[in-house]
């Protein structure tokens, strides 16, 4: 089970940090990613991290603003979101995919099925 926390309402230009915790399993050997879905839009992959080799990837719209990281001791993954824009408004989901993904963690953005999904956390960017 995955649990996301840290969503909320923030003004444009503000920051939020999302956290993803795993219950019942270790993130070792997983790629952990963040997806988001806004009303009326398709779900999109935002960022990912390979928990073992620390490979990371970002969708173009968040590069330079979002940073994904992990804490091995706490079995946690974080998404630091800075310079938030109204178009970042969405439900953000933490997703875990088991496997080495040698081609890069970005591959999970295109997977049709995923190992584990969280329940999602709402991020709203509005003045």
Short mmCIF file of N, CA, C and O in Angstrom, two decimals:
data_model
loop_
_atom_site.label_atom_id
_atom_site.label_comp_id
_atom_site.label_asym_id
_atom_site.label_seq_id
_atom_site.Cartn_x
_atom_site.Cartn_y
_atom_site.Cartn_z
N UNK A 1 0.84 -1.19 0.00
CA UNK A 1 0.00 0.00 0.00
C UNK A 1 0.88 1.25 0.00
O UNK A 1 1.91 1.28 0.67
N UNK A 2 0.47 2.23 -0.78
CA UNK A 2 1.18 3.50 -0.85
C UNK A 2 0.30 4.60 -0.28
O UNK A 2 -0.90 4.63 -0.55
N UNK A 3 0.90 5.51 0.47
CA UNK A 3 0.15 6.61 1.06
C UNK A 3 0.86 7.91 0.72
O UNK A 3 2.04 8.09 1.05
N UNK A 4 0.13 8.83 0.06
CA UNK A 4 0.67 10.14 -0.27
C UNK A 4 0.17 11.16 0.75
O UNK A 4 -0.98 11.11 1.19
N UNK A 5 1.02 12.09 1.09
CA UNK A 5 0.65 13.22 1.94
C UNK A 5 1.32 14.46 1.39
O UNK A 5 2.26 14.38 0.59
N UNK A 6 0.82 15.62 1.85
CA UNK A 6 1.49 16.87 1.52
C UNK A 6 0.77 17.76 0.54
O UNK A 6 1.22 18.87 0.26
N UNK A 7 -0.33 17.30 -0.01
CA UNK A 7 -1.07 18.16 -0.92
C UNK A 7 -1.75 19.30 -0.20
O UNK A 7 -1.76 19.36 1.04
N UNK A 8 -2.32 20.22 -0.98
CA UNK A 8 -3.02 21.34 -0.37
C UNK A 8 -3.24 22.45 -1.37
O UNK A 8 -3.05 22.28 -2.58
N UNK A 9 -3.63 23.59 -0.83
CA UNK A 9 -3.88 24.79 -1.62
C UNK A 9 -2.69 25.73 -1.47
O UNK A 9 -2.27 26.02 -0.33
N UNK A 10 -2.18 26.20 -2.58
CA UNK A 10 -1.02 27.10 -2.54
C UNK A 10 -1.19 28.16 -3.63
O UNK A 10 -1.83 27.89 -4.66
N UNK A 11 -0.66 29.32 -3.40
CA UNK A 11 -0.72 30.39 -4.38
C UNK A 11 0.30 30.14 -5.50
O UNK A 11 1.33 29.49 -5.28
N UNK A 12 0.05 30.69 -6.67
CA UNK A 12 1.05 30.59 -7.74
C UNK A 12 2.41 31.10 -7.28
O UNK A 12 2.49 32.13 -6.59
N UNK A 13 3.43 30.37 -7.65
CA UNK A 13 4.78 30.71 -7.20
C UNK A 13 5.18 30.04 -5.90
O UNK A 13 6.35 30.09 -5.52
N UNK A 14 4.23 29.43 -5.23
CA UNK A 14 4.50 28.78 -3.96
C UNK A 14 5.10 27.40 -4.11
O UNK A 14 5.38 26.93 -5.22
N UNK A 15 5.27 26.74 -2.96
CA UNK A 15 5.91 25.43 -2.94
C UNK A 15 5.10 24.45 -2.09
O UNK A 15 4.42 24.84 -1.15
N UNK A 16 5.24 23.19 -2.44
CA UNK A 16 4.69 22.09 -1.65
C UNK A 16 5.66 20.92 -1.75
O UNK A 16 6.37 20.78 -2.75
N UNK A 17 5.66 20.08 -0.73
CA UNK A 17 6.42 18.84 -0.79
C UNK A 17 5.49 17.67 -0.56
O UNK A 17 4.86 17.57 0.49
N UNK A 18 5.40 16.81 -1.55
CA UNK A 18 4.61 15.60 -1.42
C UNK A 18 5.49 14.47 -0.90
O UNK A 18 6.67 14.38 -1.24
N UNK A 19 4.90 13.61 -0.10
CA UNK A 19 5.60 12.45 0.44
C UNK A 19 4.85 11.19 0.07
O UNK A 19 3.62 11.18 0.00
N UNK A 20 5.60 10.14 -0.15
CA UNK A 20 5.03 8.83 -0.47
C UNK A 20 5.65 7.80 0.45
O UNK A 20 6.88 7.64 0.49
N UNK A 21 4.81 7.12 1.20
CA UNK A 21 5.27 6.08 2.12
C UNK A 21 4.70 4.74 1.69
O UNK A 21 3.56 4.65 1.24
N UNK A 22 5.50 3.70 1.88
CA UNK A 22 5.05 2.34 1.56
C UNK A 22 4.70 1.60 2.84
O UNK A 22 5.41 1.72 3.84
N UNK A 23 3.62 0.89 2.79
CA UNK A 23 3.21 0.05 3.92
C UNK A 23 3.26 -1.40 3.48
O UNK A 23 2.60 -1.80 2.54
N UNK A 24 4.09 -2.18 4.17
CA UNK A 24 4.11 -3.60 3.90
C UNK A 24 5.15 -4.08 2.90
O UNK A 24 5.25 -5.27 2.64
N UNK A 25 5.91 -3.15 2.31
CA UNK A 25 6.97 -3.58 1.43
C UNK A 25 8.04 -2.50 1.37
O UNK A 25 7.80 -1.33 1.71
N UNK A 26 9.23 -2.89 0.93
CA UNK A 26 10.34 -1.97 0.79
C UNK A 26 10.40 -1.45 -0.64
O UNK A 26 10.06 -2.16 -1.59
N UNK A 27 10.85 -0.21 -0.77
CA UNK A 27 11.00 0.38 -2.10
C UNK A 27 12.21 -0.17 -2.86
O UNK A 27 12.38 0.16 -4.05
N UNK A 28 13.05 -0.96 -2.20
CA UNK A 28 14.19 -1.55 -2.90
C UNK A 28 13.73 -2.31 -4.14
O UNK A 28 12.75 -3.06 -4.08
N UNK A 29 14.44 -2.11 -5.25
CA UNK A 29 14.15 -2.77 -6.53
C UNK A 29 12.90 -2.23 -7.22
O UNK A 29 12.36 -2.86 -8.12
N UNK A 30 12.43 -1.08 -6.78
CA UNK A 30 11.28 -0.45 -7.41
C UNK A 30 11.68 0.87 -8.07
O UNK A 30 12.63 1.54 -7.66
N UNK A 31 10.92 1.23 -9.08
CA UNK A 31 10.90 2.60 -9.56
C UNK A 31 9.66 3.25 -8.93
O UNK A 31 8.55 2.69 -9.02
N UNK A 32 9.87 4.39 -8.30
CA UNK A 32 8.76 5.13 -7.70
C UNK A 32 8.54 6.37 -8.54
O UNK A 32 9.48 7.11 -8.85
N UNK A 33 7.31 6.60 -8.90
CA UNK A 33 7.01 7.74 -9.76
C UNK A 33 5.80 8.50 -9.22
O UNK A 33 5.05 7.99 -8.38
N UNK A 34 5.70 9.70 -9.70
CA UNK A 34 4.54 10.54 -9.41
C UNK A 34 3.79 10.78 -10.73
O UNK A 34 4.40 11.20 -11.71
N UNK A 35 2.51 10.50 -10.70
CA UNK A 35 1.62 10.80 -11.80
C UNK A 35 0.64 11.87 -11.32
O UNK A 35 0.43 12.03 -10.11
N UNK A 36 0.02 12.56 -12.26
CA UNK A 36 -1.02 13.50 -11.88
C UNK A 36 -2.14 13.45 -12.91
O UNK A 36 -1.92 13.09 -14.07
N UNK A 37 -3.30 13.81 -12.44
CA UNK A 37 -4.45 13.87 -13.34
C UNK A 37 -5.31 15.05 -12.95
O UNK A 37 -5.78 15.14 -11.80
N UNK A 38 -5.51 15.95 -13.90
CA UNK A 38 -6.37 17.10 -13.72
C UNK A 38 -7.74 16.79 -14.32
O UNK A 38 -7.85 15.95 -15.21
N UNK A 39 -8.78 17.46 -13.85
CA UNK A 39 -10.12 17.22 -14.39
C UNK A 39 -10.16 17.41 -15.90
O UNK A 39 -9.68 18.41 -16.43
N UNK A 40 -10.70 16.41 -16.58
CA UNK A 40 -10.83 16.51 -18.02
C UNK A 40 -9.57 16.25 -18.81
O UNK A 40 -9.57 16.38 -20.04
N UNK A 41 -8.49 15.91 -18.13
CA UNK A 41 -7.22 15.67 -18.81
C UNK A 41 -6.75 14.24 -18.58
O UNK A 41 -7.16 13.58 -17.63
N UNK A 42 -5.88 13.80 -19.46
CA UNK A 42 -5.31 12.47 -19.29
C UNK A 42 -4.30 12.46 -18.15
O UNK A 42 -3.66 13.47 -17.85
N UNK A 43 -4.16 11.29 -17.56
CA UNK A 43 -3.14 11.11 -16.54
C UNK A 43 -1.77 11.24 -17.19
O UNK A 43 -1.55 10.78 -18.31
N UNK A 44 -0.84 11.87 -16.49
CA UNK A 44 0.52 12.02 -17.03
C UNK A 44 1.57 11.72 -15.97
O UNK A 44 1.37 12.00 -14.79
N UNK A 45 2.65 11.16 -16.42
CA UNK A 45 3.79 10.93 -15.55
C UNK A 45 4.53 12.23 -15.32
O UNK A 45 4.82 12.96 -16.28
N UNK A 46 4.83 12.54 -14.09
CA UNK A 46 5.48 13.80 -13.72
C UNK A 46 6.96 13.60 -13.44
O UNK A 46 7.81 14.33 -13.97
N UNK A 47 7.27 12.64 -12.62
CA UNK A 47 8.66 12.41 -12.24
C UNK A 47 8.81 10.98 -11.74
O UNK A 47 7.84 10.36 -11.30
N UNK A 48 10.03 10.46 -11.82
CA UNK A 48 10.29 9.10 -11.34
C UNK A 48 11.70 9.01 -10.79
O UNK A 48 12.57 9.82 -11.12
N UNK A 49 11.90 8.01 -9.94
CA UNK A 49 13.22 7.74 -9.39
C UNK A 49 13.40 6.24 -9.25
O UNK A 49 12.49 5.53 -8.79
N UNK A 50 14.55 5.77 -9.70
CA UNK A 50 14.91 4.38 -9.47
C UNK A 50 15.50 4.30 -8.08
O UNK A 50 16.54 4.92 -7.81
N UNK A 51 14.85 3.54 -7.20
CA UNK A 51 15.21 3.58 -5.78
C UNK A 51 16.62 3.05 -5.55
O UNK A 51 17.28 3.45 -4.61
N UNK A 52 17.08 2.17 -6.44
CA UNK A 52 18.40 1.57 -6.25
C UNK A 52 19.53 2.39 -6.86
O UNK A 52 20.54 2.65 -6.21
N UNK A 53 19.37 2.82 -8.12
CA UNK A 53 20.50 3.52 -8.76
C UNK A 53 20.32 5.03 -8.84
O UNK A 53 21.16 5.73 -9.37
N UNK A 54 19.19 5.53 -8.29
CA UNK A 54 18.91 6.96 -8.18
C UNK A 54 18.73 7.64 -9.53
O UNK A 54 18.77 8.87 -9.60
N UNK A 55 18.55 6.89 -10.59
CA UNK A 55 18.18 7.49 -11.87
C UNK A 55 16.86 8.25 -11.70
O UNK A 55 15.94 7.76 -11.04
N UNK A 56 16.78 9.46 -12.26
CA UNK A 56 15.56 10.24 -12.16
C UNK A 56 15.15 10.75 -13.54
O UNK A 56 15.97 10.82 -14.46
N UNK A 57 13.90 11.12 -13.65
CA UNK A 57 13.39 11.69 -14.88
C UNK A 57 12.22 12.60 -14.57
O UNK A 57 11.53 12.40 -13.55
N UNK A 58 12.02 13.61 -15.44
CA UNK A 58 10.95 14.57 -15.25
C UNK A 58 10.27 14.85 -16.58
O UNK A 58 10.93 14.91 -17.63
N UNK A 59 8.97 15.08 -16.52
CA UNK A 59 8.30 15.56 -17.72
C UNK A 59 8.74 17.00 -17.96
O UNK A 59 9.09 17.74 -17.03
N UNK A 60 8.72 17.42 -19.23
CA UNK A 60 9.29 18.71 -19.59
C UNK A 60 8.67 19.88 -18.82
O UNK A 60 9.36 20.84 -18.46
N UNK A 61 7.38 19.82 -18.56
CA UNK A 61 6.69 20.97 -17.96
C UNK A 61 7.11 21.23 -16.51
O UNK A 61 6.81 22.31 -15.99
N UNK A 62 7.78 20.29 -15.88
CA UNK A 62 8.17 20.50 -14.47
C UNK A 62 9.68 20.56 -14.27
O UNK A 62 10.15 20.80 -13.16
N UNK A 63 10.44 20.36 -15.34
CA UNK A 63 11.89 20.40 -15.21
C UNK A 63 12.36 21.75 -14.68
O UNK A 63 11.90 22.80 -15.12
N UNK A 64 13.27 21.70 -13.72
CA UNK A 64 13.77 22.92 -13.11
C UNK A 64 12.91 23.44 -11.97
O UNK A 64 13.32 24.34 -11.24
N UNK A 65 11.72 22.90 -11.80
CA UNK A 65 10.82 23.34 -10.72
C UNK A 65 10.57 22.23 -9.70
O UNK A 65 10.41 22.50 -8.52
N UNK A 66 10.50 21.00 -10.14
CA UNK A 66 10.22 19.86 -9.26
C UNK A 66 11.49 19.04 -9.06
O UNK A 66 12.30 18.90 -9.97
N UNK A 67 11.62 18.49 -7.87
CA UNK A 67 12.75 17.60 -7.58
C UNK A 67 12.24 16.37 -6.84
O UNK A 67 11.55 16.49 -5.82
N UNK A 68 12.59 15.20 -7.36
CA UNK A 68 12.22 13.96 -6.70
C UNK A 68 13.43 13.44 -5.93
O UNK A 68 14.58 13.58 -6.37
N UNK A 69 13.17 12.87 -4.76
CA UNK A 69 14.25 12.34 -3.94
C UNK A 69 13.72 11.19 -3.11
O UNK A 69 12.52 10.95 -3.05
N UNK A 70 14.64 10.49 -2.49
CA UNK A 70 14.20 9.40 -1.63
C UNK A 70 15.06 9.35 -0.37
O UNK A 70 16.19 9.84 -0.35
N UNK A 71 14.48 8.80 0.69
CA UNK A 71 15.18 8.59 1.96
C UNK A 71 15.20 7.09 2.19
O UNK A 71 14.18 6.49 2.55
N UNK A 72 16.37 6.48 1.98
CA UNK A 72 16.47 5.04 2.11
C UNK A 72 16.20 4.54 3.51
O UNK A 72 15.64 3.47 3.70
N UNK A 73 16.59 5.30 4.50
CA UNK A 73 16.40 4.88 5.89
C UNK A 73 14.92 4.87 6.27
O UNK A 73 14.49 4.07 7.10
N UNK A 74 14.16 5.75 5.67
CA UNK A 74 12.74 5.87 6.03
C UNK A 74 11.80 5.21 5.02
O UNK A 74 10.59 5.20 5.22
N UNK A 75 12.37 4.69 3.93
CA UNK A 75 11.55 4.07 2.88
C UNK A 75 10.50 5.06 2.38
O UNK A 75 9.30 4.75 2.29
N UNK A 76 10.97 6.26 2.05
CA UNK A 76 10.09 7.33 1.63
C UNK A 76 10.59 7.92 0.32
O UNK A 76 11.78 7.91 0.02
N UNK A 77 9.66 8.46 -0.46
CA UNK A 77 9.99 9.22 -1.67
C UNK A 77 9.28 10.56 -1.56
O UNK A 77 8.13 10.63 -1.09
N UNK A 78 9.96 11.60 -2.01
CA UNK A 78 9.43 12.95 -1.91
C UNK A 78 9.39 13.61 -3.29
O UNK A 78 10.20 13.29 -4.17
N UNK A 79 8.46 14.55 -3.44
CA UNK A 79 8.42 15.39 -4.63
C UNK A 79 8.35 16.83 -4.15
O UNK A 79 7.32 17.26 -3.64
N UNK A 80 9.47 17.53 -4.27
CA UNK A 80 9.51 18.95 -3.93
C UNK A 80 9.06 19.74 -5.13
O UNK A 80 9.67 19.64 -6.20
N UNK A 81 8.02 20.52 -4.96
CA UNK A 81 7.44 21.28 -6.06
C UNK A 81 7.57 22.77 -5.76
O UNK A 81 6.99 23.26 -4.78
N UNK A 82 8.36 23.45 -6.56
CA UNK A 82 8.58 24.88 -6.41
C UNK A 82 8.01 25.64 -7.60
O UNK A 82 7.72 25.04 -8.64
N UNK A 83 7.86 26.94 -7.43
CA UNK A 83 7.36 27.80 -8.51
C UNK A 83 6.10 27.22 -9.12
O UNK A 83 5.96 27.13 -10.35
N UNK A 84 5.18 26.84 -8.27
CA UNK A 84 3.96 26.18 -8.74
C UNK A 84 3.11 27.11 -9.59
O UNK A 84 3.05 28.33 -9.35
N UNK A 85 2.46 26.51 -10.57
CA UNK A 85 1.62 27.24 -11.51
C UNK A 85 0.20 26.68 -11.44
O UNK A 85 0.00 25.52 -11.07
N UNK A 86 -0.78 27.47 -11.84
CA UNK A 86 -2.16 26.95 -11.84
C UNK A 86 -2.31 25.66 -12.65
O UNK A 86 -3.11 24.79 -12.27
N UNK A 87 -1.53 25.51 -13.69
CA UNK A 87 -1.64 24.30 -14.50
C UNK A 87 -1.05 23.07 -13.82
O UNK A 87 -1.17 21.95 -14.34
N UNK A 88 -0.43 23.24 -12.66
CA UNK A 88 0.02 22.09 -11.87
C UNK A 88 -1.10 21.51 -11.02
O UNK A 88 -0.93 20.47 -10.39
N UNK A 89 -2.24 22.18 -10.99
CA UNK A 89 -3.38 21.70 -10.22
C UNK A 89 -3.83 20.34 -10.72
O UNK A 89 -4.10 20.16 -11.91
N UNK A 90 -3.89 19.38 -9.82
CA UNK A 90 -4.25 18.00 -10.18
C UNK A 90 -4.26 17.14 -8.93
O UNK A 90 -3.80 17.59 -7.86
N UNK A 91 -4.76 15.94 -9.08
CA UNK A 91 -4.55 14.92 -8.05
C UNK A 91 -3.24 14.22 -8.38
O UNK A 91 -3.04 13.77 -9.51
N UNK A 92 -2.36 14.16 -7.40
CA UNK A 92 -1.04 13.55 -7.59
C UNK A 92 -1.03 12.17 -6.94
O UNK A 92 -1.44 12.00 -5.79
N UNK A 93 -0.54 11.21 -7.71
CA UNK A 93 -0.50 9.82 -7.26
C UNK A 93 0.93 9.33 -7.19
O UNK A 93 1.74 9.59 -8.09
N UNK A 94 1.22 8.60 -6.16
CA UNK A 94 2.48 7.89 -6.04
C UNK A 94 2.29 6.48 -6.61
O UNK A 94 1.28 5.82 -6.31
N UNK A 95 3.23 6.04 -7.42
CA UNK A 95 3.11 4.75 -8.10
C UNK A 95 4.41 3.98 -7.94
O UNK A 95 5.49 4.56 -8.04
N UNK A 96 4.31 2.71 -7.69
CA UNK A 96 5.49 1.86 -7.56
C UNK A 96 5.47 0.77 -8.63
O UNK A 96 4.45 0.11 -8.84
N UNK A 97 6.61 0.62 -9.31
CA UNK A 97 6.76 -0.42 -10.33
C UNK A 97 8.01 -1.23 -10.03
O UNK A 97 9.12 -0.67 -9.95
N UNK A 98 7.82 -2.54 -9.89
CA UNK A 98 8.96 -3.39 -9.57
C UNK A 98 9.78 -3.66 -10.82
O UNK A 98 9.25 -3.98 -11.89
N UNK A 99 11.11 -3.55 -10.68
CA UNK A 99 11.97 -3.90 -11.80
C UNK A 99 13.15 -2.97 -11.91
O UNK A 99 13.15 -1.88 -11.36
N UNK A 100 14.21 -3.39 -12.63
CA UNK A 100 15.43 -2.58 -12.74
C UNK A 100 15.31 -1.41 -13.72
O UNK A 100 16.01 -0.42 -13.58
N UNK A 101 14.50 -1.53 -14.75
CA UNK A 101 14.33 -0.49 -15.76
C UNK A 101 15.67 0.08 -16.22
O UNK A 101 15.94 1.28 -16.03
N UNK A 102 16.50 -0.74 -16.85
CA UNK A 102 17.83 -0.28 -17.26
C UNK A 102 17.80 0.83 -18.31
O UNK A 102 18.76 1.58 -18.45
N UNK A 103 16.70 0.93 -19.06
CA UNK A 103 16.60 1.98 -20.08
C UNK A 103 16.30 3.33 -19.48
O UNK A 103 16.35 4.35 -20.16
N UNK A 104 15.98 3.34 -18.21
CA UNK A 104 15.64 4.60 -17.54
C UNK A 104 14.28 4.51 -16.89
O UNK A 104 13.38 3.85 -17.41
N UNK A 105 14.12 5.20 -15.78
CA UNK A 105 12.87 5.08 -15.04
C UNK A 105 11.70 5.68 -15.81
O UNK A 105 10.55 5.33 -15.56
N UNK A 106 12.00 6.56 -16.78
CA UNK A 106 10.93 7.22 -17.55
C UNK A 106 10.03 6.20 -18.25
O UNK A 106 8.90 6.53 -18.62
N UNK A 107 10.52 5.00 -18.43
CA UNK A 107 9.72 3.96 -19.11
C UNK A 107 8.38 3.75 -18.40
O UNK A 107 7.36 3.47 -19.05
N UNK A 108 8.36 3.93 -17.08
CA UNK A 108 7.12 3.66 -16.34
C UNK A 108 6.03 4.65 -16.73
O UNK A 108 4.85 4.37 -16.53
N UNK A 109 6.41 5.81 -17.27
CA UNK A 109 5.40 6.79 -17.69
C UNK A 109 4.49 6.19 -18.76
O UNK A 109 3.37 6.64 -18.94
N UNK A 110 4.98 5.18 -19.47
CA UNK A 110 4.24 4.62 -20.59
C UNK A 110 3.71 3.23 -20.30
O UNK A 110 3.16 2.57 -21.18
N UNK A 111 3.88 2.75 -19.07
CA UNK A 111 3.36 1.45 -18.70
C UNK A 111 1.84 1.51 -18.65
O UNK A 111 1.25 2.50 -18.22
N UNK A 112 1.20 0.45 -19.07
CA UNK A 112 -0.26 0.39 -19.02
C UNK A 112 -0.75 -0.08 -17.66
O UNK A 112 -1.86 0.26 -17.25
N UNK A 113 0.05 -0.85 -16.98
CA UNK A 113 -0.32 -1.33 -15.65
C UNK A 113 0.85 -1.11 -14.71
O UNK A 113 2.00 -1.20 -15.10
N UNK A 114 0.52 -0.86 -13.45
CA UNK A 114 1.53 -0.59 -12.45
C UNK A 114 1.34 -1.51 -11.25
O UNK A 114 0.24 -1.97 -10.99
N UNK A 115 2.44 -1.71 -10.55
CA UNK A 115 2.40 -2.64 -9.42
C UNK A 115 1.53 -2.13 -8.29
O UNK A 115 0.70 -2.85 -7.74
N UNK A 116 1.72 -0.87 -7.90
CA UNK A 116 0.97 -0.30 -6.78
C UNK A 116 0.67 1.16 -7.05
O UNK A 116 1.50 1.89 -7.60
N UNK A 117 -0.52 1.59 -6.63
CA UNK A 117 -0.94 2.99 -6.71
C UNK A 117 -1.32 3.47 -5.31
O UNK A 117 -1.88 2.71 -4.52
N UNK A 118 -1.06 4.75 -5.06
CA UNK A 118 -1.59 5.37 -3.86
C UNK A 118 -2.99 5.90 -4.12
O UNK A 118 -3.53 5.80 -5.22
N UNK A 119 -3.57 6.50 -3.08
CA UNK A 119 -4.94 6.98 -3.18
C UNK A 119 -5.02 8.38 -3.78
O UNK A 119 -6.09 8.85 -4.16
N UNK A 120 -3.88 9.06 -3.84
CA UNK A 120 -3.82 10.40 -4.42
C UNK A 120 -3.95 11.49 -3.40
O UNK A 120 -4.54 11.32 -2.34
N UNK A 121 -3.34 12.62 -3.73
CA UNK A 121 -3.44 13.81 -2.89
C UNK A 121 -3.67 15.01 -3.79
O UNK A 121 -3.03 15.15 -4.84
N UNK A 122 -4.61 15.87 -3.40
CA UNK A 122 -5.00 17.01 -4.23
C UNK A 122 -4.00 18.15 -4.07
O UNK A 122 -3.69 18.55 -2.94
N UNK A 123 -3.55 18.67 -5.19
CA UNK A 123 -2.74 19.88 -5.22
C UNK A 123 -3.52 20.93 -6.01
O UNK A 123 -3.89 20.70 -7.16
N UNK A 124 -3.77 22.06 -5.37
CA UNK A 124 -4.49 23.15 -6.02
C UNK A 124 -3.64 24.41 -5.96
O UNK A 124 -3.22 24.83 -4.87
N UNK A 125 -3.36 24.96 -7.13
CA UNK A 125 -2.57 26.19 -7.22
C UNK A 125 -3.50 27.29 -7.71
O UNK A 125 -3.94 27.29 -8.86
N UNK A 126 -3.79 28.21 -6.81
CA UNK A 126 -4.75 29.26 -7.13
C UNK A 126 -4.55 30.45 -6.23
O UNK A 126 -4.16 30.31 -5.06
N UNK A 127 -4.84 31.62 -6.77
CA UNK A 127 -4.77 32.83 -5.95
C UNK A 127 -6.14 33.16 -5.37
O UNK A 127 -6.28 34.14 -4.63
#
